[in-house]
Coordinates of N, CA and C in Angstrom, one line a residue:
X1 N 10.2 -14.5 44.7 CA 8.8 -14.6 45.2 C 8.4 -13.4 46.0
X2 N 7.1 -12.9 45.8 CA 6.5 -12.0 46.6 C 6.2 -12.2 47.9
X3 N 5.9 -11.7 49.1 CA 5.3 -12.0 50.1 C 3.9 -12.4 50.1
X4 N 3.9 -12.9 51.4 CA 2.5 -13.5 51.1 C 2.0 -14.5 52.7
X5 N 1.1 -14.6 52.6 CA 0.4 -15.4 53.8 C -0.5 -17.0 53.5
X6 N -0.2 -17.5 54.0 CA -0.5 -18.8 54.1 C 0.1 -19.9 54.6
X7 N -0.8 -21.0 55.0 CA 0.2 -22.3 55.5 C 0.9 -21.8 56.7
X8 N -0.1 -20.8 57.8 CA 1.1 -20.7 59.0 C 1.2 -19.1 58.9
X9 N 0.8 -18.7 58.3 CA 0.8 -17.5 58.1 C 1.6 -16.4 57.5
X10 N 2.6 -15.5 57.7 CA 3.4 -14.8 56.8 C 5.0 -15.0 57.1
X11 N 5.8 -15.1 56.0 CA 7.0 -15.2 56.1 C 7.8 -14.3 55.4
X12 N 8.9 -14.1 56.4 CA 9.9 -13.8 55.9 C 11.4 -14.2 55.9
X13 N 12.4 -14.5 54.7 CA 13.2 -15.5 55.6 C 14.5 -14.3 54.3
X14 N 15.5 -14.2 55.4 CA 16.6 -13.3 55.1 C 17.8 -14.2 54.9
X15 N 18.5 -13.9 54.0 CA 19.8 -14.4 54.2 C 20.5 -13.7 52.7
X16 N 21.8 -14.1 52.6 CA 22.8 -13.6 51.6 C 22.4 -13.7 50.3
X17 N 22.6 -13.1 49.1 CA 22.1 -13.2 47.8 C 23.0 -14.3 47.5
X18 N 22.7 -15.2 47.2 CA 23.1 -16.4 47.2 C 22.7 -17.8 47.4
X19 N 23.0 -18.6 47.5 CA 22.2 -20.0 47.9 C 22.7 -20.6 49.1
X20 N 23.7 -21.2 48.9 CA 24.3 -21.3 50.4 C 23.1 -21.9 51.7
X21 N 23.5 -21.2 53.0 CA 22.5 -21.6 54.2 C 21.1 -21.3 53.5
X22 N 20.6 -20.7 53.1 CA 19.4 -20.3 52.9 C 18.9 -20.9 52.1
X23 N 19.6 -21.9 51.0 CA 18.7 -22.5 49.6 C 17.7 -23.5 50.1
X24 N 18.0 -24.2 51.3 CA 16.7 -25.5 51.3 C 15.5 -24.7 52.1
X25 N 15.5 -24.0 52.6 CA 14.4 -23.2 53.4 C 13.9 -22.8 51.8
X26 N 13.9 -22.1 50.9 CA 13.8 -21.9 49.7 C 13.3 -22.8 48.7
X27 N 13.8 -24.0 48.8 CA 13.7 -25.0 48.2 C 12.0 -25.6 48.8
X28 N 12.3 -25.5 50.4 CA 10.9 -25.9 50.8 C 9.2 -24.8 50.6
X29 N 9.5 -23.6 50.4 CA 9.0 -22.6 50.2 C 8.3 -23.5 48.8
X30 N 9.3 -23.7 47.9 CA 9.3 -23.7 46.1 C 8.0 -25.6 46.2
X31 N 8.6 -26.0 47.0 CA 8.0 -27.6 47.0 C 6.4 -27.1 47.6
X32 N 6.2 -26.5 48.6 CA 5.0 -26.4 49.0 C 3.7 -25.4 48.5
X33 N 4.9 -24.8 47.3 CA 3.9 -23.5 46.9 C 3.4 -22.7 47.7
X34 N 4.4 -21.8 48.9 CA 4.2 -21.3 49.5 C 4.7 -19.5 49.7
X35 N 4.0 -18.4 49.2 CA 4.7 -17.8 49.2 C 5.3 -17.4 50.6
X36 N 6.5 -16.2 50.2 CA 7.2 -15.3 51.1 C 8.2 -14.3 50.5
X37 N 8.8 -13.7 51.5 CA 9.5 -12.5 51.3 C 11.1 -13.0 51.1
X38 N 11.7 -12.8 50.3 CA 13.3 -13.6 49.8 C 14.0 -12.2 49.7
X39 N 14.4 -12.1 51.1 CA 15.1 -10.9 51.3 C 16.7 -11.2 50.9
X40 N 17.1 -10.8 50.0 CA 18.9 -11.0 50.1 C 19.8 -9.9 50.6
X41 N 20.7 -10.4 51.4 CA 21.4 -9.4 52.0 C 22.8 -8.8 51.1
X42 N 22.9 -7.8 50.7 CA 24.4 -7.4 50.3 C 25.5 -7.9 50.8
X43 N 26.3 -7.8 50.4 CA 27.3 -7.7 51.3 C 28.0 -6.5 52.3
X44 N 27.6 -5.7 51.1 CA 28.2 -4.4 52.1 C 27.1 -4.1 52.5
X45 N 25.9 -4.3 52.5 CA 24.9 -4.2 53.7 C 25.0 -5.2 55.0
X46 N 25.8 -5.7 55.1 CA 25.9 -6.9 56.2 C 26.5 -6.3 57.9
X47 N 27.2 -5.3 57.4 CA 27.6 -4.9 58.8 C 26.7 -4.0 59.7
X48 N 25.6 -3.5 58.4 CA 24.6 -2.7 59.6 C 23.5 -3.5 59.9
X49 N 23.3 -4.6 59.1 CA 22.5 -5.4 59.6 C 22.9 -6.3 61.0
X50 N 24.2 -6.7 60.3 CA 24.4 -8.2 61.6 C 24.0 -7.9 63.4
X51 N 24.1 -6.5 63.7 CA 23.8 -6.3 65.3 C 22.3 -6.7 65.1
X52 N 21.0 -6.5 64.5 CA 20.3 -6.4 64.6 C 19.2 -8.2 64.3
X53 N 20.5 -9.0 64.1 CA 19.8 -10.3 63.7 C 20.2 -11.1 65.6
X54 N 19.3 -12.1 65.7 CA 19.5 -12.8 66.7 C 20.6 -13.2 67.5
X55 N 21.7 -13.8 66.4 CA 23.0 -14.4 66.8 C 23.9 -14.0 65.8
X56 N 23.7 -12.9 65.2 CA 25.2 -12.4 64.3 C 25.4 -13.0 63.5
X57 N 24.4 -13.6 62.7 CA 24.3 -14.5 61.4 C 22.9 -15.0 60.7
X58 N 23.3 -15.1 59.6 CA 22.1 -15.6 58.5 C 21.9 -17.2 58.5
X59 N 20.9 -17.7 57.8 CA 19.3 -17.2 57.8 C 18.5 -17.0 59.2
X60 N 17.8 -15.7 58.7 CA 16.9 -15.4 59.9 C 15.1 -15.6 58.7
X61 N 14.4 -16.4 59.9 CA 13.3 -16.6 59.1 C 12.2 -15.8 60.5
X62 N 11.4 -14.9 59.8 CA 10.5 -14.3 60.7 C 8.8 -14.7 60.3
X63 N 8.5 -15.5 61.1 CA 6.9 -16.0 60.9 C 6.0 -15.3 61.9
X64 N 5.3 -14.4 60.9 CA 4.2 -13.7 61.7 C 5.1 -13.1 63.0
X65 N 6.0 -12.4 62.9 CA 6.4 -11.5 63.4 C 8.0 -12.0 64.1
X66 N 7.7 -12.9 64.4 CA 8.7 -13.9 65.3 C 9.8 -14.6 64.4
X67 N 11.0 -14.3 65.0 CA 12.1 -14.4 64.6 C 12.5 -16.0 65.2
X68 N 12.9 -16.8 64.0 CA 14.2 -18.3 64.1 C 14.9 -17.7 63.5
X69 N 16.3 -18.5 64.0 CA 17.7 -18.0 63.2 C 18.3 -19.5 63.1
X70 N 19.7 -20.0 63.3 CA 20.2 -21.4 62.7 C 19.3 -22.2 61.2
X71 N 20.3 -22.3 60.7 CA 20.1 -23.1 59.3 C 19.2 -24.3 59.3
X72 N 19.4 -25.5 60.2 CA 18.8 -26.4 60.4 C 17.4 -26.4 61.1
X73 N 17.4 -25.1 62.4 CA 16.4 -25.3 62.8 C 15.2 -24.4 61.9
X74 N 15.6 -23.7 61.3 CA 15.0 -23.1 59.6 C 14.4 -24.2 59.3
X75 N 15.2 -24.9 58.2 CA 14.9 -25.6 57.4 C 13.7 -26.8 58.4
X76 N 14.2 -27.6 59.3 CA 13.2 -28.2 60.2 C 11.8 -27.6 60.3
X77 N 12.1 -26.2 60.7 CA 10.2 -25.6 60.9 C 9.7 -25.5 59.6
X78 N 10.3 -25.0 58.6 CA 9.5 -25.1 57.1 C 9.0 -26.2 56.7
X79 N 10.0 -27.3 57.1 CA 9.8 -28.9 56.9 C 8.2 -29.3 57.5
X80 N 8.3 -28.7 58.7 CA 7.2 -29.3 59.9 C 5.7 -28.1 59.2
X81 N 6.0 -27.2 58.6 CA 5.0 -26.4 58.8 C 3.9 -26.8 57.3
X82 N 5.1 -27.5 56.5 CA 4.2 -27.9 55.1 C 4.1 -29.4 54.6
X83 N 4.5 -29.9 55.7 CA 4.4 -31.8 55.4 C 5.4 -32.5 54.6
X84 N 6.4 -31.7 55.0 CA 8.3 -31.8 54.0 C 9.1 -32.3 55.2
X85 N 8.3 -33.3 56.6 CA 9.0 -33.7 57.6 C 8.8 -35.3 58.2
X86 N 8.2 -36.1 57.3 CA 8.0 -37.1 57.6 C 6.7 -37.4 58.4
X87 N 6.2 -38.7 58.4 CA 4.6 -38.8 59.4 C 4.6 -39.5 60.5
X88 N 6.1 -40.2 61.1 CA 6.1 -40.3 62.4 C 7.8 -40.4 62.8
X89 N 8.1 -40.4 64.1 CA 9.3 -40.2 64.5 C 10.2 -40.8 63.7
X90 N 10.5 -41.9 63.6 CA 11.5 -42.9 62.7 C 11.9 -42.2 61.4
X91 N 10.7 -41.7 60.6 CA 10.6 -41.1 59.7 C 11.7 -39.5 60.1
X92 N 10.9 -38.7 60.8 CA 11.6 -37.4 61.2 C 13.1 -37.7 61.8
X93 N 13.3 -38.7 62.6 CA 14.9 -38.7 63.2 C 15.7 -39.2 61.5
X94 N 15.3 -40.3 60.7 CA 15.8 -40.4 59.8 C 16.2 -39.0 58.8
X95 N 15.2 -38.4 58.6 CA 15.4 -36.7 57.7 C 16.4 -36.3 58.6
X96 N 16.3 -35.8 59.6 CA 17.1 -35.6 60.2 C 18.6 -35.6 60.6
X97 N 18.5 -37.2 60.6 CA 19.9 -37.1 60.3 C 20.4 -37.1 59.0
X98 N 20.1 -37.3 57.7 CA 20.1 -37.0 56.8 C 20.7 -35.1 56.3
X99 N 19.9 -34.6 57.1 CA 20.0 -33.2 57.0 C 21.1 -32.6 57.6
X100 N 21.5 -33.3 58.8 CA 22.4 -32.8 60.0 C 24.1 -33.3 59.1
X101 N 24.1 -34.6 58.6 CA 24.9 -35.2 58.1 C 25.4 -34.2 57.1
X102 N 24.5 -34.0 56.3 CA 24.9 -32.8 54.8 C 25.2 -31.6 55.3
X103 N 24.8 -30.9 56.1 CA 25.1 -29.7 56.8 C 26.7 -29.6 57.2
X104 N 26.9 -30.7 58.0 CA 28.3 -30.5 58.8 C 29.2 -30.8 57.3
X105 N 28.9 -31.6 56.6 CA 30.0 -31.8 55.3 C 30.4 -30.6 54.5
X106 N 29.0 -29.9 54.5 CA 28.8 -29.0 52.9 C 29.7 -27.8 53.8
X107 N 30.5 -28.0 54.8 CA 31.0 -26.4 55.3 C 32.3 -27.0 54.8
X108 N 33.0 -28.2 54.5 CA 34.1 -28.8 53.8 C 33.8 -28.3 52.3
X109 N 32.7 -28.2 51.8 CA 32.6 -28.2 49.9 C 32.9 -27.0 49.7
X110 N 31.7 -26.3 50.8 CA 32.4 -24.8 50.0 C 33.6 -23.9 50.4
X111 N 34.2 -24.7 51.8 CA 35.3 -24.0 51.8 C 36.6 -23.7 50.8
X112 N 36.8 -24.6 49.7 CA 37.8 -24.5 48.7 C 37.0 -23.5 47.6
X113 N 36.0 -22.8 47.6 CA 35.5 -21.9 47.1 C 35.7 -20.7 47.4
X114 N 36.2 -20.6 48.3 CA 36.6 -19.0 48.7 C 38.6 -18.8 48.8
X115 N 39.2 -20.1 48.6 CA 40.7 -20.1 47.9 C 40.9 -19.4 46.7
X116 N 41.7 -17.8 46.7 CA 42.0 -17.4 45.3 C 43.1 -18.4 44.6
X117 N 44.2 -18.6 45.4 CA 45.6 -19.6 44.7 C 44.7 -20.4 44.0
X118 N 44.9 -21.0 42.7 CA 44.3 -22.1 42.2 C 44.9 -23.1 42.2
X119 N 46.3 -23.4 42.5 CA 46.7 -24.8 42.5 C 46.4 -24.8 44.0
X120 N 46.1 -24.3 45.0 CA 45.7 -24.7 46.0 C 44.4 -25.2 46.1
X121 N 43.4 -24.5 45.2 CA 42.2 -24.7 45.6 C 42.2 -26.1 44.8
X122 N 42.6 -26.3 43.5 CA 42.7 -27.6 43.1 C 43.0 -28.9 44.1
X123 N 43.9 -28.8 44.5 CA 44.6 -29.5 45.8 C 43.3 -29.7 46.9
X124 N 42.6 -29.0 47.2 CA 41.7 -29.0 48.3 C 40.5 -29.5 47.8
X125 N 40.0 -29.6 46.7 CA 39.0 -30.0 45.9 C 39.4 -31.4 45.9
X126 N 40.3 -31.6 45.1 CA 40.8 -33.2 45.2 C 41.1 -33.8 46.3
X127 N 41.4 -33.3 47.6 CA 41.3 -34.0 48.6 C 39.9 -34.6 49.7
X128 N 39.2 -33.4 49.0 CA 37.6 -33.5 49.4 C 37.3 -34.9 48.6
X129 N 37.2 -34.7 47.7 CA 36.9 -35.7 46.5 C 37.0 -36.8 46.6
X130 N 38.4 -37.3 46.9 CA 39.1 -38.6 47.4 C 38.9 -38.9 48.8
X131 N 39.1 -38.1 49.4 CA 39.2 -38.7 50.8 C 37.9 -38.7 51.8
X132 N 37.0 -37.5 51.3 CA 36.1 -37.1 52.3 C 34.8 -37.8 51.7
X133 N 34.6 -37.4 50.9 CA 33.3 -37.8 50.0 C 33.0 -39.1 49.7
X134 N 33.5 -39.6 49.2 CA 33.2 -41.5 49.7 C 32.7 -41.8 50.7
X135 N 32.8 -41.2 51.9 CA 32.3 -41.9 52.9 C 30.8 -41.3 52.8
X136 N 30.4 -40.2 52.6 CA 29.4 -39.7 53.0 C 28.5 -39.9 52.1
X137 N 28.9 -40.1 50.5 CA 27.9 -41.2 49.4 C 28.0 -42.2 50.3
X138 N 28.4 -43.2 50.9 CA 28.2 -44.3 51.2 C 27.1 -44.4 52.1
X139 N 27.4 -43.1 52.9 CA 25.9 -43.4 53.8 C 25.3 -43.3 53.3
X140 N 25.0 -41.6 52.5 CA 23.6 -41.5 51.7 C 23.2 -42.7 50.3
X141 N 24.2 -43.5 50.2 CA 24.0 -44.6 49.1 C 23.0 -45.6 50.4
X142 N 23.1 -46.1 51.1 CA 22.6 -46.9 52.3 C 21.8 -46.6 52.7
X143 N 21.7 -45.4 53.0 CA 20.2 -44.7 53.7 C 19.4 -45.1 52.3
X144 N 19.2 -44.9 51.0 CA 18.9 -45.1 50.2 C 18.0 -46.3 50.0
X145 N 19.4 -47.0 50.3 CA 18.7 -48.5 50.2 C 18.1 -49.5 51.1
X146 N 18.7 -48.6 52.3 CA 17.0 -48.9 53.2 C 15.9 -48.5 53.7
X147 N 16.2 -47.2 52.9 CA 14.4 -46.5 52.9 C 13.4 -46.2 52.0
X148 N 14.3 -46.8 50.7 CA 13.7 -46.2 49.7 C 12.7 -47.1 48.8
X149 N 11.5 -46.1 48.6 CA 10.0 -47.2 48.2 C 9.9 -47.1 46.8
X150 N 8.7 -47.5 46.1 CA 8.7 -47.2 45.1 C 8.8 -45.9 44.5
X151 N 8.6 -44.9 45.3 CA 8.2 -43.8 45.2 C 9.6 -43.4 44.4
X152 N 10.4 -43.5 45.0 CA 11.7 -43.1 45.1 C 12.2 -41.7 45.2
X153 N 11.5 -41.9 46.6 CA 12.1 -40.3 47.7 C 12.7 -41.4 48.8
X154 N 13.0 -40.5 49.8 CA 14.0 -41.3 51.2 C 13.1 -41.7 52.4
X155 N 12.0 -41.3 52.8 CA 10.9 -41.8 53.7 C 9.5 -41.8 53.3
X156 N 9.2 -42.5 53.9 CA 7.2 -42.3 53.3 C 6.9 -42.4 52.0
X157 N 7.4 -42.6 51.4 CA 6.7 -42.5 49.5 C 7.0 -41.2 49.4
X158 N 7.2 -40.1 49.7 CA 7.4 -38.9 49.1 C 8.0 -37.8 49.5
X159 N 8.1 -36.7 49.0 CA 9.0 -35.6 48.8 C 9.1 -35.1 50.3
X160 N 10.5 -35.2 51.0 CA 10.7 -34.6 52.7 C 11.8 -33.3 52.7
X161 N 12.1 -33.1 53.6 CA 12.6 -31.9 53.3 C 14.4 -32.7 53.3
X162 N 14.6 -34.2 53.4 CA 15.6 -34.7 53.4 C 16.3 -35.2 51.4
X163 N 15.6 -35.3 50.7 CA 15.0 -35.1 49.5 C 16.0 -33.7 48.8
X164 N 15.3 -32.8 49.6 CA 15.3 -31.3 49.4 C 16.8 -31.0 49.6
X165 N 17.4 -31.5 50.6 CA 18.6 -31.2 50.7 C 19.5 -32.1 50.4
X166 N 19.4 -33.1 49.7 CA 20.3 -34.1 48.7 C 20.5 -32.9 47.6
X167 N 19.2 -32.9 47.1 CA 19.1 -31.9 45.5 C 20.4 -30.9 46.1
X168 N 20.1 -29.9 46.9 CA 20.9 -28.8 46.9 C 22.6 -29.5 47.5
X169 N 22.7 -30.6 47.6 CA 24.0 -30.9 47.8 C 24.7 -31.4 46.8
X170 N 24.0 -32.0 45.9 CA 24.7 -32.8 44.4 C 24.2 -31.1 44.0
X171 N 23.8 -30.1 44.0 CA 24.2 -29.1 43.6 C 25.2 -28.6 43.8
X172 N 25.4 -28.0 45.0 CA 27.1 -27.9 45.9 C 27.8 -28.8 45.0
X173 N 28.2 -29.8 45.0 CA 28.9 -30.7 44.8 C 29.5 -30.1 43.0
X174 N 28.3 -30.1 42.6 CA 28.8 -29.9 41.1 C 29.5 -28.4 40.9
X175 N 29.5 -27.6 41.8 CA 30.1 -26.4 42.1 C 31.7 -26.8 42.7
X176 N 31.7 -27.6 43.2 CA 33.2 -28.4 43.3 C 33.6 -28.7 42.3
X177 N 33.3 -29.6 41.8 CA 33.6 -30.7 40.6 C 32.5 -31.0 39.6
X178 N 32.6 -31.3 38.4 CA 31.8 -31.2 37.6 C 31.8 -32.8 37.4
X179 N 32.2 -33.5 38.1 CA 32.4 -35.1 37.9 C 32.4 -35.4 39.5
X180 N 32.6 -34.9 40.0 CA 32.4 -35.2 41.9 C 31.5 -37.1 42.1
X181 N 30.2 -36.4 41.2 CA 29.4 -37.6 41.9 C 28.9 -38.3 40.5
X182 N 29.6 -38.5 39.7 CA 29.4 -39.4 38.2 C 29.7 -41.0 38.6
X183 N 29.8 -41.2 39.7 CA 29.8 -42.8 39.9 C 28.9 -42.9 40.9
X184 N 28.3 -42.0 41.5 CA 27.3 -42.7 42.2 C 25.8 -42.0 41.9
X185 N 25.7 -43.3 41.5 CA 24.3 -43.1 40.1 C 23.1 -42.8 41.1
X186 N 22.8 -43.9 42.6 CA 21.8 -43.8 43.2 C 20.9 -42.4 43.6
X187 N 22.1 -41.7 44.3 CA 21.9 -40.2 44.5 C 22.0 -39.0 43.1
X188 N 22.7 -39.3 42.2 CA 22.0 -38.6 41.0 C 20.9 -38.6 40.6
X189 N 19.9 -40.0 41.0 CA 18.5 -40.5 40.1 C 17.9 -39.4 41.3
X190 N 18.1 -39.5 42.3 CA 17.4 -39.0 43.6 C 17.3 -37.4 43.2
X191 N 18.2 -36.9 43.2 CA 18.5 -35.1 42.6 C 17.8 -35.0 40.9
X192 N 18.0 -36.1 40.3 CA 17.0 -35.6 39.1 C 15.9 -36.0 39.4
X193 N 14.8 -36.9 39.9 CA 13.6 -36.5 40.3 C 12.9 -36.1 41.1
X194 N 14.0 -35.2 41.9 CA 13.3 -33.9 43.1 C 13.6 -32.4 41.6
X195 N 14.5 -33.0 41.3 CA 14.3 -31.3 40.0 C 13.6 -31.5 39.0
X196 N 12.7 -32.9 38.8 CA 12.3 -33.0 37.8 C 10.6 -32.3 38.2
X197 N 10.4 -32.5 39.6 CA 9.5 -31.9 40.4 C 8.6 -30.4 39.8
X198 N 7.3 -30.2 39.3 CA 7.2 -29.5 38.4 C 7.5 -27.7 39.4
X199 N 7.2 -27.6 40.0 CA 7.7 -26.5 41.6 C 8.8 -26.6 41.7
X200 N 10.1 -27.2 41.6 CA 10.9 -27.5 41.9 C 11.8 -26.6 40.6
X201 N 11.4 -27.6 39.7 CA 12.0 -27.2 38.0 C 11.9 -25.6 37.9
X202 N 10.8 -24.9 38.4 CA 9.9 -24.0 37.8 C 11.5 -22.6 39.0
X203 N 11.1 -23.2 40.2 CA 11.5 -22.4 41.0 C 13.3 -21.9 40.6
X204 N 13.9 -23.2 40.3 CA 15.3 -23.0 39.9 C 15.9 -22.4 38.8
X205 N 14.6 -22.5 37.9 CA 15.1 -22.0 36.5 C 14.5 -20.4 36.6
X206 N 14.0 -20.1 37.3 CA 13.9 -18.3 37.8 C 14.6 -17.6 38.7
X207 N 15.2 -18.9 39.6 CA 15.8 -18.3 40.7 C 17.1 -17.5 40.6
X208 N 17.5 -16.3 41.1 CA 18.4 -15.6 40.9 C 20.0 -16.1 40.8
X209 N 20.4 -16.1 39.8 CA 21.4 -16.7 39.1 C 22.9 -16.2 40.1
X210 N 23.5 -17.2 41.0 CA 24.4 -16.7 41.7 C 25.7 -17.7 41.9
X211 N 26.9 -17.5 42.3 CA 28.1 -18.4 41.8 C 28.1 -19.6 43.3
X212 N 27.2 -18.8 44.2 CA 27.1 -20.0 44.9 C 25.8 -19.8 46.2

């Protein structure tokens, strides 16, 4: 996406060519129809950048001049800036923790992704799988089934930025395992009708094709 101004005015939001910390700020850009500037960083461009970012890491999102950095609090202001944050507190602390929950897990998914040994990374994928992951469908199976309307998004009748970051986790996930989450149907219906989203669809099937 090009740059551009609107809804808040101009953005720019940096992070690694890749998906990782930066896909649901992206994701929310893609939901709101909002342009901005999708700066990807090299890798071997990373060491002359990193002195110059906030706290020595990515995503950095610069709105109208002004620099946020952290993942969550990213993804939170995009949320808040396009109506991807719920319409009153109950609403917002639920996304929330919703968001906070996936955050602290997804640093377990993709860590067996950077294991060269493969019977190791095997080993650590299956242990994710079995031991870790159950519990955390269970919440998000539960949160489900007590928030969820006809609409069939997770607050308010529609698309939040908690929504947003299921999608990109049953993505993660399938980057683990290609069967990871085949028994828990609730949250696959949930991820196919946030991608069936016509912004959503549009945004992914252009978006730069990367291993993670």
């Amino acid at each position: 996406m090009g740059s551009g101004a609107s809804k808040g005015g101009s953005y720019k939001l940096t992070y690694f060519n890749g998906k990782g910390r930066g896909e649901v700020a992206r994701l929310c850009f893609a939901a709101a129809g909002v342009k901005y500037e999708d700066i990807r960083v090299e890798q071997s461009d990373w060491p002359a950048l990193k002195p110059k970012t906030p706290l020595g890491f990515l995503p950095v999102l610069e709105v109208n001049g002004k620099e946020l950095t952290q993942k969550l609090v990213v993804d939170r202001f995009l949320a808040g800036q396009f109506g991807l944050f719920g319409s009153n507190d109950m609403e917002k602390a639920k996304i929330d923790e919703v968001m906070t929950t996936i955050a602290d897990f997804t640093v377990d998914c993709t860590n067996p992704l950077f294991i060269k040994e493969e019977s190791a990374k095997v080993e650590a994928v299956k242990s994710i799988v079995n031991t870790k992951l159950p519990a955390i469908m269970a919440y998000l199976e539960k949160t489900l089934d007590a928030n969820l309307t006809n609409s069939g998004f997770i607050v308010g009748g529609k698309l939040s930025v908690a929504d947003l970051t299921i999608f990109f986790f049953v993505d993660t996930l399938g980057n683990l395992s290609s069967t990871a989450i085949d028994k828990y149907t609730k949250i696959k219906d949930l991820s196919a009708k946030v991608g069936a989203i016509n912004s959503i669809a549009t945004y992914v099937a252009n978006r730069k094709k990367t291993p993670f």
